[in-house]
Amino acid sequence: MSVTIDITGLPRERISFCPSPLAELGAALHALSEPAHHARLHGWTTTTSAALEPELADRLHEADFMWRSTRSDLLLPARPRETLAEELDDLDRMDDETYVGAALEISCSSRYASGAPSPLVDPRSRRRALDLAAARGPRQAGFVERMLADPTGTRAWIRRLLEDCDDAFFGDTWQRVRIQLAADARHKTELLRRKGLADALAAVSPAMSLEEDERGSRIVVDKLMHGRTSADDSALTFLPTAFGWPHLFALHAPGWQPVIQYPVSTRELEGAASVETVKLRLEAVAHPMRMRLCRSLARGSYTTSELADAYSLTPPEVSRHLAVLKKAGLLTTQRRGRYVLHQLDVAVVARLGSDFLESVLR
């Protein structure tokens, strides 16, 4: 499972790394609405939430489906600007149908990749937006009803909300993190120039890779979803974020320029397991007999014959179970004379929970 961005024929100069104040505000708002996703931001989220005026906190709750469980494409600008005001000006120039369609993408829907029509013009999309908002609560439902009835007024309301966030807390936060983000963007740009895209992607995230063959070139983002888009006739923008980990967003809606928002390098990003690896490991330990074998293998090294004797299995049965565990990367083996000893890799197993959580949040 992955999001694939076709970059066949895309000139290198149309691949850019640049911080965006609007994207960073979106990431910060998500961290405030879902602090459990961002344990290492606990100090910032706690302090900022406590300092929010009740009226501003109430308005943020009203519109939080734009950044809580999904991230509205409106908050991932393809052409970052120096200031939040400039990026909000760009949003003001967007037509109502596009704006409302992006703003009301409330859940991770399979219709996203196919380019669902705007709720302003399509009755089915309108009903879906209203139903999903109603499930979030009466305040959210009322907000969506207002947006559909008065998109111009609601768009102005959203702009004022984001500007008030800038005045209340984000302006100071942006001044602190923008230097770090700009330095990261310069570093990735230099890697792209000197070593090529593959090295730059590896530095962005271990969950990203470059595939090249006779069909062309593609960036593959390892995520627990399927998606496909192309940047061959537009450009590709990478947005670093200090608030993003463990999320890795890939904007791939039809008709939009691809954008990737990635967390700046941290220790947590090193050695991240792929979605397929996490799946293999969960399936490997889910089998009752393999779980019982792990009880012994976690305590020491055993041969196939020893395990067969301990669990009343035949050596071939044990070998098949061990092969599954080994394929999943959960075992270490060593040869001692004519014997092969197997042992559970406790460090890998200990990371399984965090790897699973990162793969579903990525």
mmCIF file of N, CA and C in Angstrom, residues 147-234:
data_model
loop_
_atom_site.group_PDB
_atom_site.id
_atom_site.type_symbol
_atom_site.label_atom_id
_atom_site.label_comp_id
_atom_site.label_asym_id
_atom_site.label_seq_id
_atom_site.Cartn_x
_atom_site.Cartn_y
_atom_site.Cartn_z
ATOM 1 N N MET A 147 -21.425 26.931 5.466
ATOM 2 C CA MET A 147 -20.492 26.988 4.335
ATOM 3 C C MET A 147 -21.204 26.698 3.028
ATOM 4 N N LEU A 148 -22.126 25.747 3.038
ATOM 5 C CA LEU A 148 -22.846 25.413 1.818
ATOM 6 C C LEU A 148 -23.840 26.515 1.435
ATOM 7 N N ALA A 149 -24.396 27.169 2.430
ATOM 8 C CA ALA A 149 -25.367 28.230 2.151
ATOM 9 C C ALA A 149 -24.696 29.560 1.823
ATOM 10 N N ASP A 150 -23.553 29.816 2.457
ATOM 11 C CA ASP A 150 -22.870 31.109 2.288
ATOM 12 C C ASP A 150 -21.358 30.877 2.226
ATOM 13 N N PRO A 151 -20.863 30.344 1.105
ATOM 14 C CA PRO A 151 -19.422 30.058 1.045
ATOM 15 C C PRO A 151 -18.552 31.300 1.196
ATOM 16 N N THR A 152 -18.984 32.424 0.668
ATOM 17 C CA THR A 152 -18.165 33.636 0.757
ATOM 18 C C THR A 152 -17.996 34.079 2.211
ATOM 19 N N GLY A 153 -19.100 34.123 2.941
ATOM 20 C CA GLY A 153 -19.039 34.528 4.339
ATOM 21 C C GLY A 153 -18.263 33.542 5.200
ATOM 22 N N THR A 154 -18.424 32.251 4.926
ATOM 23 C CA THR A 154 -17.734 31.238 5.727
ATOM 24 C C THR A 154 -16.242 31.238 5.433
ATOM 25 N N ARG A 155 -15.879 31.485 4.182
ATOM 26 C CA ARG A 155 -14.455 31.582 3.857
ATOM 27 C C ARG A 155 -13.812 32.738 4.605
ATOM 28 N N ALA A 156 -14.514 33.866 4.703
ATOM 29 C CA ALA A 156 -13.991 35.001 5.469
ATOM 30 C C ALA A 156 -13.872 34.647 6.946
ATOM 31 N N TRP A 157 -14.822 33.853 7.458
ATOM 32 C CA TRP A 157 -14.789 33.401 8.860
ATOM 33 C C TRP A 157 -13.556 32.536 9.109
ATOM 34 N N ILE A 158 -13.256 31.625 8.172
ATOM 35 C CA ILE A 158 -12.078 30.757 8.319
ATOM 36 C C ILE A 158 -10.801 31.587 8.290
ATOM 37 N N ARG A 159 -10.736 32.569 7.394
ATOM 38 C CA ARG A 159 -9.536 33.417 7.350
ATOM 39 C C ARG A 159 -9.344 34.153 8.671
ATOM 40 N N ARG A 160 -10.424 34.697 9.212
ATOM 41 C CA ARG A 160 -10.302 35.401 10.493
ATOM 42 C C ARG A 160 -9.857 34.444 11.596
ATOM 43 N N LEU A 161 -10.359 33.215 11.560
ATOM 44 C CA LEU A 161 -9.960 32.217 12.553
ATOM 45 C C LEU A 161 -8.461 31.959 12.501
ATOM 46 N N LEU A 162 -7.928 31.732 11.311
ATOM 47 C CA LEU A 162 -6.498 31.471 11.162
ATOM 48 C C LEU A 162 -5.664 32.693 11.533
ATOM 49 N N GLU A 163 -6.159 33.886 11.194
ATOM 50 C CA GLU A 163 -5.446 35.110 11.584
ATOM 51 C C GLU A 163 -5.448 35.284 13.099
ATOM 52 N N ASP A 164 -6.561 34.922 13.742
ATOM 53 C CA ASP A 164 -6.621 35.031 15.203
ATOM 54 C C ASP A 164 -5.674 34.019 15.857
ATOM 55 N N CYS A 165 -5.533 32.858 15.254
ATOM 56 C CA CYS A 165 -4.557 31.880 15.754
ATOM 57 C C CYS A 165 -3.142 32.426 15.630
ATOM 58 N N ASP A 166 -2.890 33.116 14.537
ATOM 59 C CA ASP A 166 -1.573 33.718 14.336
ATOM 60 C C ASP A 166 -1.292 34.747 15.424
ATOM 61 N N ASP A 167 -2.290 35.558 15.746
ATOM 62 C CA ASP A 167 -2.111 36.575 16.787
ATOM 63 C C ASP A 167 -1.983 35.948 18.178
ATOM 64 N N ALA A 168 -2.752 34.886 18.422
ATOM 65 C CA ALA A 168 -2.820 34.318 19.774
ATOM 66 C C ALA A 168 -1.588 33.489 20.127
ATOM 67 N N PHE A 169 -1.097 32.675 19.180
ATOM 68 C CA PHE A 169 0.017 31.786 19.533
ATOM 69 C C PHE A 169 0.940 31.446 18.378
ATOM 70 N N PHE A 170 0.421 31.412 17.158
ATOM 71 C CA PHE A 170 1.245 30.863 16.088
ATOM 72 C C PHE A 170 2.340 31.812 15.630
ATOM 73 N N GLY A 171 2.087 33.119 15.696
ATOM 74 C CA GLY A 171 3.103 34.067 15.251
ATOM 75 C C GLY A 171 4.420 33.863 15.978
ATOM 76 N N ASP A 172 4.362 33.752 17.299
ATOM 77 C CA ASP A 172 5.579 33.514 18.078
ATOM 78 C C ASP A 172 6.169 32.142 17.781
ATOM 79 N N THR A 173 5.303 31.149 17.651
ATOM 80 C CA THR A 173 5.772 29.794 17.350
ATOM 81 C C THR A 173 6.481 29.751 16.004
ATOM 82 N N TRP A 174 5.906 30.414 15.000
ATOM 83 C CA TRP A 174 6.504 30.416 13.668
ATOM 84 C C TRP A 174 7.877 31.072 13.682
ATOM 85 N N GLN A 175 8.030 32.127 14.441
ATOM 86 C CA GLN A 175 9.339 32.781 14.524
ATOM 87 C C GLN A 175 10.399 31.839 15.093
ATOM 88 N N ARG A 176 9.983 30.934 15.967
ATOM 89 C CA ARG A 176 10.942 29.987 16.561
ATOM 90 C C ARG A 176 11.286 28.847 15.617
ATOM 91 N N VAL A 177 10.300 28.335 14.853
ATOM 92 C CA VAL A 177 10.556 27.118 14.079
ATOM 93 C C VAL A 177 10.959 27.387 12.636
ATOM 94 N N ARG A 178 10.681 28.584 12.108
ATOM 95 C CA ARG A 178 10.907 28.815 10.681
ATOM 96 C C ARG A 178 12.385 28.715 10.314
ATOM 97 N N ILE A 179 13.277 29.105 11.243
ATOM 98 C CA ILE A 179 14.711 29.019 10.948
ATOM 99 C C ILE A 179 15.124 27.562 10.792
ATOM 100 N N GLN A 180 14.623 26.714 11.683
ATOM 101 C CA GLN A 180 14.911 25.275 11.587
ATOM 102 C C GLN A 180 14.357 24.696 10.291
ATOM 103 N N LEU A 181 13.140 25.083 9.924
ATOM 104 C CA LEU A 181 12.520 24.546 8.714
ATOM 105 C C LEU A 181 13.241 25.038 7.462
ATOM 106 N N ALA A 182 13.641 26.306 7.456
ATOM 107 C CA ALA A 182 14.367 26.839 6.304
ATOM 108 C C ALA A 182 15.718 26.150 6.151
ATOM 109 N N ALA A 183 16.390 25.868 7.267
ATOM 110 C CA ALA A 183 17.672 25.173 7.206
ATOM 111 C C ALA A 183 17.489 23.757 6.669
ATOM 112 N N ASP A 184 16.434 23.089 7.103
ATOM 113 C CA ASP A 184 16.168 21.738 6.605
ATOM 114 C C ASP A 184 15.872 21.764 5.107
ATOM 115 N N ALA A 185 15.075 22.745 4.665
ATOM 116 C CA ALA A 185 14.755 22.856 3.240
ATOM 117 C C ALA A 185 16.006 23.122 2.414
ATOM 118 N N ARG A 186 16.903 23.970 2.918
ATOM 119 C CA ARG A 186 18.158 24.228 2.195
ATOM 120 C C ARG A 186 19.007 22.972 2.109
ATOM 121 N N HIS A 187 19.049 22.223 3.199
ATOM 122 C CA HIS A 187 19.830 20.980 3.203
ATOM 123 C C HIS A 187 19.296 19.988 2.181
ATOM 124 N N LYS A 188 17.972 19.806 2.122
ATOM 125 C CA LYS A 188 17.379 18.871 1.164
ATOM 126 C C LYS A 188 17.575 19.372 -0.272
ATOM 127 N N THR A 189 17.491 20.674 -0.463
ATOM 128 C CA THR A 189 17.724 21.239 -1.794
ATOM 129 C C THR A 189 19.149 20.978 -2.253
ATOM 130 N N GLU A 190 20.095 21.128 -1.352
ATOM 131 C CA GLU A 190 21.499 20.874 -1.695
ATOM 132 C C GLU A 190 21.734 19.398 -1.982
ATOM 133 N N LEU A 191 21.105 18.520 -1.215
ATOM 134 C CA LEU A 191 21.205 17.082 -1.502
ATOM 135 C C LEU A 191 20.654 16.768 -2.885
ATOM 136 N N LEU A 192 19.516 17.363 -3.213
ATOM 137 C CA LEU A 192 18.919 17.151 -4.528
ATOM 138 C C LEU A 192 19.869 17.605 -5.625
ATOM 139 N N ARG A 193 20.503 18.757 -5.434
ATOM 140 C CA ARG A 193 21.396 19.300 -6.455
ATOM 141 C C ARG A 193 22.668 18.479 -6.607
ATOM 142 N N ARG A 194 23.244 18.059 -5.493
ATOM 143 C CA ARG A 194 24.559 17.416 -5.537
ATOM 144 C C ARG A 194 24.500 15.907 -5.699
ATOM 145 N N LYS A 195 23.500 15.263 -5.070
ATOM 146 C CA LYS A 195 23.482 13.796 -5.058
ATOM 147 C C LYS A 195 22.285 13.194 -5.779
ATOM 148 N N GLY A 196 21.274 13.996 -6.051
ATOM 149 C CA GLY A 196 20.130 13.475 -6.785
ATOM 150 C C GLY A 196 18.908 13.252 -5.908
ATOM 151 N N LEU A 197 17.797 12.964 -6.558
ATOM 152 C CA LEU A 197 16.517 12.866 -5.866
ATOM 153 C C LEU A 197 16.462 11.687 -4.903
ATOM 154 N N ALA A 198 17.056 10.549 -5.269
ATOM 155 C CA ALA A 198 16.992 9.376 -4.401
ATOM 156 C C ALA A 198 17.591 9.678 -3.034
ATOM 157 N N ASP A 199 18.742 10.351 -3.009
ATOM 158 C CA ASP A 199 19.374 10.692 -1.736
ATOM 159 C C ASP A 199 18.564 11.722 -0.968
ATOM 160 N N ALA A 200 17.987 12.677 -1.688
ATOM 161 C CA ALA A 200 17.160 13.680 -1.017
ATOM 162 C C ALA A 200 15.931 13.031 -0.381
ATOM 163 N N LEU A 201 15.294 12.102 -1.079
ATOM 164 C CA LEU A 201 14.131 11.413 -0.524
ATOM 165 C C LEU A 201 14.503 10.587 0.693
ATOM 166 N N ALA A 202 15.650 9.908 0.636
ATOM 167 C CA ALA A 202 16.099 9.113 1.778
ATOM 168 C C ALA A 202 16.299 9.987 3.000
ATOM 169 N N ALA A 203 16.761 11.220 2.780
ATOM 170 C CA ALA A 203 16.946 12.139 3.891
ATOM 171 C C ALA A 203 15.621 12.691 4.400
ATOM 172 N N VAL A 204 14.620 12.777 3.535
ATOM 173 C CA VAL A 204 13.303 13.262 3.951
ATOM 174 C C VAL A 204 12.649 12.275 4.898
ATOM 175 N N SER A 205 12.590 11.000 4.483
ATOM 176 C CA SER A 205 11.918 9.990 5.297
ATOM 177 C C SER A 205 12.269 8.598 4.788
ATOM 178 N N PRO A 206 12.508 7.640 5.693
ATOM 179 C CA PRO A 206 12.712 6.258 5.256
ATOM 180 C C PRO A 206 11.453 5.643 4.651
ATOM 181 N N ALA A 207 10.328 6.330 4.781
ATOM 182 C CA ALA A 207 9.077 5.837 4.194
ATOM 183 C C ALA A 207 8.900 6.281 2.752
ATOM 184 N N MET A 208 9.918 6.915 2.165
ATOM 185 C CA MET A 208 9.831 7.387 0.790
ATOM 186 C C MET A 208 10.968 6.800 -0.026
ATOM 187 N N SER A 209 10.687 6.509 -1.304
ATOM 188 C CA SER A 209 11.720 5.961 -2.179
ATOM 189 C C SER A 209 11.457 6.393 -3.613
ATOM 190 N N LEU A 210 12.491 6.259 -4.429
ATOM 191 C CA LEU A 210 12.399 6.583 -5.855
ATOM 192 C C LEU A 210 12.482 5.293 -6.650
ATOM 193 N N GLU A 211 11.519 5.082 -7.527
ATOM 194 C CA GLU A 211 11.518 3.927 -8.425
ATOM 195 C C GLU A 211 11.715 4.411 -9.850
ATOM 196 N N GLU A 212 12.645 3.784 -10.547
ATOM 197 C CA GLU A 212 12.924 4.142 -11.936
ATOM 198 C C GLU A 212 13.050 2.875 -12.767
ATOM 199 N N ASP A 213 12.350 2.839 -13.899
ATOM 200 C CA ASP A 213 12.440 1.719 -14.822
ATOM 201 C C ASP A 213 12.078 2.222 -16.215
ATOM 202 N N GLU A 214 11.816 1.288 -17.118
ATOM 203 C CA GLU A 214 11.531 1.683 -18.498
ATOM 204 C C GLU A 214 10.219 2.455 -18.628
ATOM 205 N N ARG A 215 9.356 2.344 -17.620
ATOM 206 C CA ARG A 215 8.076 3.069 -17.659
ATOM 207 C C ARG A 215 8.203 4.509 -17.194
ATOM 208 N N GLY A 216 9.285 4.832 -16.496
ATOM 209 C CA GLY A 216 9.464 6.199 -16.032
ATOM 210 C C GLY A 216 9.972 6.243 -14.607
ATOM 211 N N SER A 217 9.717 7.372 -13.937
ATOM 212 C CA SER A 217 10.195 7.599 -12.572
ATOM 213 C C SER A 217 9.000 7.895 -11.668
ATOM 214 N N ARG A 218 9.070 7.344 -10.449
ATOM 215 C CA ARG A 218 7.965 7.515 -9.506
ATOM 216 C C ARG A 218 8.517 7.672 -8.099
ATOM 217 N N ILE A 219 7.873 8.537 -7.340
ATOM 218 C CA ILE A 219 8.121 8.613 -5.906
ATOM 219 C C ILE A 219 7.058 7.774 -5.215
ATOM 220 N N VAL A 220 7.478 6.877 -4.342
ATOM 221 C CA VAL A 220 6.559 5.995 -3.628
ATOM 222 C C VAL A 220 6.595 6.354 -2.150
ATOM 223 N N VAL A 221 5.430 6.702 -1.614
ATOM 224 C CA VAL A 221 5.296 7.049 -0.201
ATOM 225 C C VAL A 221 4.597 5.891 0.494
ATOM 226 N N ASP A 222 5.292 5.237 1.405
ATOM 227 C CA ASP A 222 4.780 4.061 2.098
ATOM 228 C C ASP A 222 3.717 4.489 3.111
ATOM 229 N N LYS A 223 2.443 4.239 2.763
ATOM 230 C CA LYS A 223 1.333 4.613 3.628
ATOM 231 C C LYS A 223 0.290 3.512 3.622
ATOM 232 N N LEU A 224 -0.585 3.534 4.622
ATOM 233 C CA LEU A 224 -1.612 2.515 4.740
ATOM 234 C C LEU A 224 -2.832 2.907 3.906
ATOM 235 N N MET A 225 -2.590 3.188 2.621
ATOM 236 C CA MET A 225 -3.638 3.583 1.693
ATOM 237 C C MET A 225 -3.081 3.484 0.270
ATOM 238 N N HIS A 226 -3.976 3.519 -0.701
ATOM 239 C CA HIS A 226 -3.576 3.531 -2.107
ATOM 240 C C HIS A 226 -3.902 4.894 -2.696
ATOM 241 N N GLY A 227 -2.990 5.418 -3.476
ATOM 242 C CA GLY A 227 -3.223 6.672 -4.160
ATOM 243 C C GLY A 227 -2.229 6.836 -5.290
ATOM 244 N N ARG A 228 -2.617 7.581 -6.300
ATOM 245 C CA ARG A 228 -1.739 7.786 -7.447
ATOM 246 C C ARG A 228 -2.017 9.159 -8.048
ATOM 247 N N THR A 229 -0.936 9.858 -8.396
ATOM 248 C CA THR A 229 -1.072 11.149 -9.060
ATOM 249 C C THR A 229 0.166 11.367 -9.915
ATOM 250 N N SER A 230 0.175 12.485 -10.631
ATOM 251 C CA SER A 230 1.291 12.776 -11.528
ATOM 252 C C SER A 230 1.706 14.227 -11.372
ATOM 253 N N ALA A 231 3.019 14.447 -11.434
ATOM 254 C CA ALA A 231 3.557 15.810 -11.393
ATOM 255 C C ALA A 231 4.223 16.171 -12.705
ATOM 256 N N ASP A 232 3.999 15.376 -13.761
ATOM 257 C CA ASP A 232 4.762 15.560 -14.994
ATOM 258 C C ASP A 232 4.462 16.875 -15.700
ATOM 259 N N ASP A 233 3.264 17.430 -15.491
ATOM 260 C CA ASP A 233 2.938 18.695 -16.163
ATOM 261 C C ASP A 233 2.781 19.844 -15.170
ATOM 262 N N SER A 234 3.278 19.669 -13.947
ATOM 263 C CA SER A 234 3.171 20.746 -12.962
ATOM 264 C C SER A 234 4.488 20.873 -12.202
#
